[in-house]
Coordinates of C-alpha atoms and ligand atoms in Angstrom, one line a residue:
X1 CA 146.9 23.9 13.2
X2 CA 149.3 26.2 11.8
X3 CA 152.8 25.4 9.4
X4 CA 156.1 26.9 10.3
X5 CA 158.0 28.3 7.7
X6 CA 161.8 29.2 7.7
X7 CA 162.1 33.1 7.6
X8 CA 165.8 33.9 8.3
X9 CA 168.9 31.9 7.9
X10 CA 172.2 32.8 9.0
X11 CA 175.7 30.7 9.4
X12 CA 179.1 31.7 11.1
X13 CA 182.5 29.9 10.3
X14 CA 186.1 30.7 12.0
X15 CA 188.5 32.5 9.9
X16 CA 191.3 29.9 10.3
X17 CA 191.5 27.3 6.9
X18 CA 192.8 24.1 7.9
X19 CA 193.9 22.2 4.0
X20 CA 194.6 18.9 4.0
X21 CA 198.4 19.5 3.7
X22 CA 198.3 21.5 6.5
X23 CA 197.0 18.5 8.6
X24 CA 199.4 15.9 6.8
X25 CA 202.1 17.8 8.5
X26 CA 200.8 16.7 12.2
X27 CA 199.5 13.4 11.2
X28 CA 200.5 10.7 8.5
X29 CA 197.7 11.4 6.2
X30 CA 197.8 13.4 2.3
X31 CA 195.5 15.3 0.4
X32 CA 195.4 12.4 -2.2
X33 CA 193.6 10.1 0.7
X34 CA 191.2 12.5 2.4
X35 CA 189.9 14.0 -1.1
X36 CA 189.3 10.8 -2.4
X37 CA 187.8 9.1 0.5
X38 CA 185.5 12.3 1.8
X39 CA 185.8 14.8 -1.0
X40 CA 187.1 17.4 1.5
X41 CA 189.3 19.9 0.6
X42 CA 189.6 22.3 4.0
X43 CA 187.9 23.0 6.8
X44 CA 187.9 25.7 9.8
X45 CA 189.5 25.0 13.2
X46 CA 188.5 27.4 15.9
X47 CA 192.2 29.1 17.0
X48 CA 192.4 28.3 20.9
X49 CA 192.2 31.5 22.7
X50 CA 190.4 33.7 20.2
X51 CA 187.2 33.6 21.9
X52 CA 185.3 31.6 19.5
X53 CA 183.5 28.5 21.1
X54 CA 180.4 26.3 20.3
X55 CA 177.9 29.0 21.9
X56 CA 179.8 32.5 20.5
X57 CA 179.4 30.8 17.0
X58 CA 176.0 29.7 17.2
X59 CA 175.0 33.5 18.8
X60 CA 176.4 35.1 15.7
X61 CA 174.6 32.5 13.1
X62 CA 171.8 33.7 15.0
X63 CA 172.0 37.4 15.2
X64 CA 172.6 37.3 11.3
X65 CA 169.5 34.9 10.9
X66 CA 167.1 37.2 13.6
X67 CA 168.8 40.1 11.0
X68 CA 167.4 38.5 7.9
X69 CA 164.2 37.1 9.3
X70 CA 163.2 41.0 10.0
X71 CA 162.2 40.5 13.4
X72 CA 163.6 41.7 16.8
X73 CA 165.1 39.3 19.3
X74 CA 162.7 39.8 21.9
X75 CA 160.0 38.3 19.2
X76 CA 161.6 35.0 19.7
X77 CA 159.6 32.6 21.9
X78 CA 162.0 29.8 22.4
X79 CA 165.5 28.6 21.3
X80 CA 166.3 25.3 20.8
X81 CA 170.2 24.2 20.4
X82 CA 171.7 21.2 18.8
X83 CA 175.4 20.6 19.5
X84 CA 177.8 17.5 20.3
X85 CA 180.6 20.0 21.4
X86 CA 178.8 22.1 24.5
X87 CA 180.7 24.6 25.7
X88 CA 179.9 23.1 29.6
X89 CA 179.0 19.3 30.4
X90 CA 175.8 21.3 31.5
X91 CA 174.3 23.8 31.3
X92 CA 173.6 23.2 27.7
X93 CA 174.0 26.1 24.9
X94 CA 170.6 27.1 25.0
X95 CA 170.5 29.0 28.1
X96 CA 174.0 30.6 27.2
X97 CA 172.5 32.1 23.6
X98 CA 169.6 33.8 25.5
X99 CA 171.4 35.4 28.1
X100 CA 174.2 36.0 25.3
X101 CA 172.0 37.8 22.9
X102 CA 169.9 39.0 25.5
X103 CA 166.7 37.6 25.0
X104 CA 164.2 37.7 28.1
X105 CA 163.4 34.5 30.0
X106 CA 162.1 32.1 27.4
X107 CA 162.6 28.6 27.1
X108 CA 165.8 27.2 26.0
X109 CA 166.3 23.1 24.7
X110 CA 169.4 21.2 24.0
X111 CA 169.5 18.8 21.4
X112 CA 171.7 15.3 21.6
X113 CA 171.5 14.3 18.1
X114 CA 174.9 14.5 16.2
X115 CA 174.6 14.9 12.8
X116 CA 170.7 15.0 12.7
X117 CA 170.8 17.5 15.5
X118 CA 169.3 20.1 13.1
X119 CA 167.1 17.8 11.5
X120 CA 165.8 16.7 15.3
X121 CA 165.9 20.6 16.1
X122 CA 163.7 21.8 12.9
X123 CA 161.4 18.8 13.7
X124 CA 160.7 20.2 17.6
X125 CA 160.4 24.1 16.6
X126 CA 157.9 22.8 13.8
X127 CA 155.7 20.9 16.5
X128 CA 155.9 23.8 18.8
X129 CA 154.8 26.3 16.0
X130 CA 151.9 23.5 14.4
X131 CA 149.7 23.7 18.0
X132 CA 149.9 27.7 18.0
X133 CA 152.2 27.6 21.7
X134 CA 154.9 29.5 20.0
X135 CA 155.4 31.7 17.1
X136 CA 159.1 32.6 16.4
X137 CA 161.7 29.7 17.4
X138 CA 165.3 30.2 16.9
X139 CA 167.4 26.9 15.9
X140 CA 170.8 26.3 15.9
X141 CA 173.3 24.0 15.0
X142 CA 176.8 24.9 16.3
X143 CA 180.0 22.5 16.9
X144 CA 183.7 23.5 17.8
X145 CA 185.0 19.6 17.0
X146 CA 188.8 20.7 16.8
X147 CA 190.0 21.0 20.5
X148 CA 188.6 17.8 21.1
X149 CA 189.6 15.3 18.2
X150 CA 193.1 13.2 18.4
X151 CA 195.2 15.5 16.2
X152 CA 197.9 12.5 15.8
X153 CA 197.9 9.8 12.9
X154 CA 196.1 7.0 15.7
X155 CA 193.2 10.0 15.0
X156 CA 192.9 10.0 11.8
X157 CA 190.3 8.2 10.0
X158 CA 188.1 10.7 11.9
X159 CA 190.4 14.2 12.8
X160 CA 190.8 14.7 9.1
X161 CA 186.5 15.0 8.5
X162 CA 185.4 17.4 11.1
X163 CA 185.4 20.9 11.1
X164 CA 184.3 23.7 13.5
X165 CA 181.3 26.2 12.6
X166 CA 177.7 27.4 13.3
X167 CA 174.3 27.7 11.4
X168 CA 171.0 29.2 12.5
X169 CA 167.4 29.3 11.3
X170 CA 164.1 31.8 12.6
X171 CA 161.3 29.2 11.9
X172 CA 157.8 31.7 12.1
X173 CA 154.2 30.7 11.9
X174 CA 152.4 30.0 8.3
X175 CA 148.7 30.3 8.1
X176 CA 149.2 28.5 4.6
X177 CA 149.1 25.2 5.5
X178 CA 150.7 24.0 1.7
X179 CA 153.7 26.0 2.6
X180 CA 156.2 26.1 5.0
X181 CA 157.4 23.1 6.4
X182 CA 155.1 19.9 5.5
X183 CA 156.4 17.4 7.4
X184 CA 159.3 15.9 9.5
X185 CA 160.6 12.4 10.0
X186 CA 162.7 11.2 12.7
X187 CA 164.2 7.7 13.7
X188 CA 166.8 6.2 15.7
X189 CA 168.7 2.6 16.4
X190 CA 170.8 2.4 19.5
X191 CA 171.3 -0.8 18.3
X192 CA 174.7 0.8 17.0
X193 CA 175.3 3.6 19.7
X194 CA 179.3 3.0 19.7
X195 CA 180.0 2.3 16.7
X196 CA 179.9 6.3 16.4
X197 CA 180.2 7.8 19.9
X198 CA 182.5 9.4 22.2
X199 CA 182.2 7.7 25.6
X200 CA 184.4 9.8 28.0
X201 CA 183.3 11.6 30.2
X202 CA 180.5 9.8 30.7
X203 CA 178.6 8.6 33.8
X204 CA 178.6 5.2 32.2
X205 CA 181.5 4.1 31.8
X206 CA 184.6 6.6 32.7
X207 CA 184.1 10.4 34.4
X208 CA 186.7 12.7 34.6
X209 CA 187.4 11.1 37.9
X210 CA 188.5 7.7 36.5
X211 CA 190.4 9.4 33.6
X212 CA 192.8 11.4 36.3
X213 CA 193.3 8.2 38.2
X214 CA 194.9 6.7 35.3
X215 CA 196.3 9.1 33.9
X216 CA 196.7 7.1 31.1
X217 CA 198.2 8.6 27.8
X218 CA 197.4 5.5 25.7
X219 CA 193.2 6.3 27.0
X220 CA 191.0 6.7 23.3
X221 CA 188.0 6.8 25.2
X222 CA 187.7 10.6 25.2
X223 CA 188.3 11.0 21.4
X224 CA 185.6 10.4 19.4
X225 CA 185.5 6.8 17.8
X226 CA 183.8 5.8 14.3
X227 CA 183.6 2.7 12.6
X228 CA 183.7 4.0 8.7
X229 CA 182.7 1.8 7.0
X230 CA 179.6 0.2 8.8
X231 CA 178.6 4.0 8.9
X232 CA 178.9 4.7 5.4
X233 CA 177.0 1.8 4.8
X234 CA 174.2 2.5 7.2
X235 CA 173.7 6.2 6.1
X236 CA 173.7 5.6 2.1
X237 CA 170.0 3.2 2.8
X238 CA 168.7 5.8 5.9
X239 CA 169.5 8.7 4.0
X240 CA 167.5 7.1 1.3
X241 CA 164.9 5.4 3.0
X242 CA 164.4 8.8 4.9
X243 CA 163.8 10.8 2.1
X244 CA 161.7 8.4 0.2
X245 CA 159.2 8.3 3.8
X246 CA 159.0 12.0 3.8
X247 CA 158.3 12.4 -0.3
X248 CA 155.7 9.7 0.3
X249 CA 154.0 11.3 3.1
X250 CA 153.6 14.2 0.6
X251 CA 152.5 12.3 -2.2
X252 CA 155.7 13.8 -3.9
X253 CA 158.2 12.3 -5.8
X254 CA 162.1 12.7 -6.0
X255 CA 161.5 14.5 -9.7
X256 CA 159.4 17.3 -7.8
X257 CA 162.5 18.2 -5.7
X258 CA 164.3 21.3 -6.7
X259 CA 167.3 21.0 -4.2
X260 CA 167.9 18.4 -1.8
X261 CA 170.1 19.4 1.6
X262 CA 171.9 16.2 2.9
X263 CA 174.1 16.8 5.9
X264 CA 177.7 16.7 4.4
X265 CA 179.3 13.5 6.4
X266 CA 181.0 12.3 3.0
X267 CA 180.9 13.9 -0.6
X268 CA 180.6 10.1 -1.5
X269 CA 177.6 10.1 0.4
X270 CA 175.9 12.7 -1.3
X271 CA 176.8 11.9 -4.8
X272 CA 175.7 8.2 -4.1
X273 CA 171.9 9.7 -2.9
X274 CA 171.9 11.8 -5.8
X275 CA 172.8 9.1 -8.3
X276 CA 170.0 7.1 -6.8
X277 CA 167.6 9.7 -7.3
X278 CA 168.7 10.7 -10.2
X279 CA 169.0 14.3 -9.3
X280 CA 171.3 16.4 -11.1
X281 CA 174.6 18.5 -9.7
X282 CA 172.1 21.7 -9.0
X283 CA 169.6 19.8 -7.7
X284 CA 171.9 19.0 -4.7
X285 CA 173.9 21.7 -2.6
X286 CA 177.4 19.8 -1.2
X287 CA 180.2 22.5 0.4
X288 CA 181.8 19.8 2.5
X289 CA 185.0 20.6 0.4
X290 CA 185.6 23.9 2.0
X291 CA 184.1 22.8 5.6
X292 CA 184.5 19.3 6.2
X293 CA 181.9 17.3 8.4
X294 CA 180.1 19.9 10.9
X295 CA 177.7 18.0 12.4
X296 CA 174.8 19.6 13.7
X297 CA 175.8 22.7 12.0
X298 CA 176.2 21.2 8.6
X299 CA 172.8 21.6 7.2
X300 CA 172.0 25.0 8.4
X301 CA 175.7 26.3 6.9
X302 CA 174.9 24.3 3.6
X303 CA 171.0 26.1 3.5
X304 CA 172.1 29.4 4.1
X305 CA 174.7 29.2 1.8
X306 CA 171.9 27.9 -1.0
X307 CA 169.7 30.3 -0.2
X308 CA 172.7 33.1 -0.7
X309 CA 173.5 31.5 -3.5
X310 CA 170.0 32.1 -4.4
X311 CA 169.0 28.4 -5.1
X312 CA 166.8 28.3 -2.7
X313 CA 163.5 29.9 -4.4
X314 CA 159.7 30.7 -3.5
X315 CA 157.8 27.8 -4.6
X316 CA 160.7 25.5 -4.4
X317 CA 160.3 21.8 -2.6
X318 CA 163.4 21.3 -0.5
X319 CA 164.6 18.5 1.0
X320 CA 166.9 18.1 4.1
X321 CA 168.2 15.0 5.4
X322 CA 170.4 13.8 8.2
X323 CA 172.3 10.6 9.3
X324 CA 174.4 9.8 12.3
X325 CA 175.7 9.0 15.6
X326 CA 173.2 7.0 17.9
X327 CA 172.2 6.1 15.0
X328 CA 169.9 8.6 14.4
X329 CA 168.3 9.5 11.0
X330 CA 165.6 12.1 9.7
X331 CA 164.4 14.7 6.8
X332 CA 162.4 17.5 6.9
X333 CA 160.2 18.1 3.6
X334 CA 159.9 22.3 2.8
X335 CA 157.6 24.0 0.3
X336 CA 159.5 27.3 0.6
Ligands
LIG1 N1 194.8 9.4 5.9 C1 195.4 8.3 5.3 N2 195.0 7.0 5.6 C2 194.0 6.8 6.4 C3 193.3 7.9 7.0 C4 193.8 9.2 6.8 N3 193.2 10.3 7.3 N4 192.4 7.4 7.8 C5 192.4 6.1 7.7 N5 193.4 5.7 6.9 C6 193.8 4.4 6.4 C7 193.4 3.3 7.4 O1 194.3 3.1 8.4 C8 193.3 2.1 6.5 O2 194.5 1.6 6.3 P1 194.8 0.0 6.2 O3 194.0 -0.5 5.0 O4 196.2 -0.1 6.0 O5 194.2 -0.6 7.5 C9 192.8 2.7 5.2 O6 193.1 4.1 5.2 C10 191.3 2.5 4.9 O7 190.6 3.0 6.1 P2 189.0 2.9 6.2 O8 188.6 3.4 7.6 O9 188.6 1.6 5.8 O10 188.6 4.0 5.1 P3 187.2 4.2 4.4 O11 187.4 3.9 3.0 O12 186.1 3.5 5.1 O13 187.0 5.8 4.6 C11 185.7 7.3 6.0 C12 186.9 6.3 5.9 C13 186.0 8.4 5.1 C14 185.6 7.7 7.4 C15 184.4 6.6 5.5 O14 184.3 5.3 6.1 C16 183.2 7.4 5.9 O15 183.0 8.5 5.3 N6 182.3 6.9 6.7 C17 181.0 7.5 7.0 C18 181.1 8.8 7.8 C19 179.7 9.3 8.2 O16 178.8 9.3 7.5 N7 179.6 9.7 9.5 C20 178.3 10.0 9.9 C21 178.2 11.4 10.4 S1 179.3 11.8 11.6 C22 178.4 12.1 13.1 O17 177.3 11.7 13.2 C23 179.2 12.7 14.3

């Protein structure tokens, strides 16, 4: 059994800044409301027609992460893709980034797991790695939210927290097995499915055949839904519990991490896990301010910006953890 270790990272984010004034003029919302509730200053909208969708921002995370990671695209043995905006209902991403950067005929995987997409993502490239099948798997996390949230003030409590943008990571094989990546830790309760969801189109309940029928301006169901509260509550004890499973597996405790990840769904959020693990401001990386909520793409924007930042160090135990729609939770423990 091998480890996998992380050996390029790379993010892309669209040049168009979105403040919070900038959105109160559309919607009834302020600056005051969003800063305090989420901690977000600005986030990037995609500009319809500039070219930039889920896929083209994910393929250039990537080509700066295959850059860094010092290998040539044709080293890659497999891509896997976590997204809840897909360019197409299907085919998924994955296919699109390897005929995009031109990689030859390996597999491709698309991941359904919101905001633990990358967590899910890091998880499956690890196990792929671990038996020896592969050696170099390309993940991404990639979401273009804007074109499809309710930009109107019946949108709000969840237009104003997601923004658009795209993070990648080259995991590679580490004969070392106390480095790399030590351990993942996934779960899931469907339990709560809608209470975080978007249910149009959806072969369920309403396709696109049902929503021309109606015609129906007043129709939510193909805007994205959240019940705030009972998710904030539900992701301060995963995100804990999570990370407390995955420091245990490793005999570790939280005083041994040098910076913890968290996907950035709320500044509130973070600061409340890194009160309760008494970890101080450089001990957790946050950048939600200047991005909003990202989804799948949050963690892998917020580690390659750490890692720029050069807070990410040889040696160093790092800690990523996730918590979202389905609900779905995980971490992933790193001796970089
Ligand atoms: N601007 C101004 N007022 C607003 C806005 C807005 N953008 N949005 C809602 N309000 C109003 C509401 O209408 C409500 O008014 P009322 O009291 O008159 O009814 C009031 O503000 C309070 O609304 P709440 O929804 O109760 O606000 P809350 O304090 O819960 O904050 C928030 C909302 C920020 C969404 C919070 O609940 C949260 O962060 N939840 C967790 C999000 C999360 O972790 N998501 C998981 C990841 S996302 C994924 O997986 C895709």
């Amino acid at each position: 059994m091998y480890n996998s270790k992380i050996i390029g990272l790379g993010h892309y984010v669209p040049d168009n800044v979105v403040t919070n004034d900038d959105l109160s003029k559309v919607m009834d919302t302020n600056d005051a409301w969003i800063q305090e509730r989420t901690g977000i200053k600005e986030r990037r909208h995609v500009v319809k027609g500039d070219g930039d969708t889920t896929t083209t921002m994910g393929v250039k995370a990537a080509k700066i992460a295959i850059e860094r990671a010092g290998i040539d695209k044709d080293d890659i043995d497999f891509i896997v893709f976590a997204t809840l905006s897909p360019d197409y209902y299907f085919p998924g991403p994955g296919v699109l980034v390897q005929r995009d950067l031109g990689i030859k005929t390996v597999g491709a995987l698309d991941v359904r797991n919101q905001c633990s997409g990358f967590v899910y993502a890091i998880s499956i490239a690890d196990q792929y790695i671990k038996t020896g099948m592969y050696k170099n798997v390309l993940v991404i996390g990639s979401e273009l939210h804007s074109h499809g949230l309710d930009m109107t003030t019946r949108g709000r409590g969840v237009s104003v927290i997601f923004g658009d943008g795209a993070g990648a990571a080259v995991l590679s094989r580490e004969e070392d097995n106390t480095k790399g990546i030590l351990s993942t830790h996934l779960h899931s309760e469907g339990q709560h499915a809608e209470e975080l969801s978007l249910i149009a189109p959806g072969m369920g309940k309403r396709w696109v055949n049902d929503i021309i029928a109606d015609n129906d301006p007043n129709d939510e169901s193909y805007f994205p839904y959240m019940n705030g509260q009972f998710v904030f509550k539900n992701a301060v004890v995963r995100f804990s519990e999570v990370i407390i499973e995955g420091l245990e597996k490793n005999k570790l405790k939280s005083t041994d991490i040098n910076l913890l990840v968290p996907h950035q769904a709320n500044l509130r959020i973070s600061q409340f896990i890194q009160k309760k693990f008494q970890l101080s401001d450089d001990q957790v990386f946050n950048n939600i301010m200047k991005y909003g909520n990202t989804t799948a793409a949050s963690i892998p924007i917020a580690l390659t910006e750490a890692w720029e930042a050069g807070k990410v160090k040889s040696g160093d135990l790092v800690v990523l953890a996730a918590f979202g729609s389905g609900f779905t939770w995980g971490s992933v423990i790193i001796r970089w």
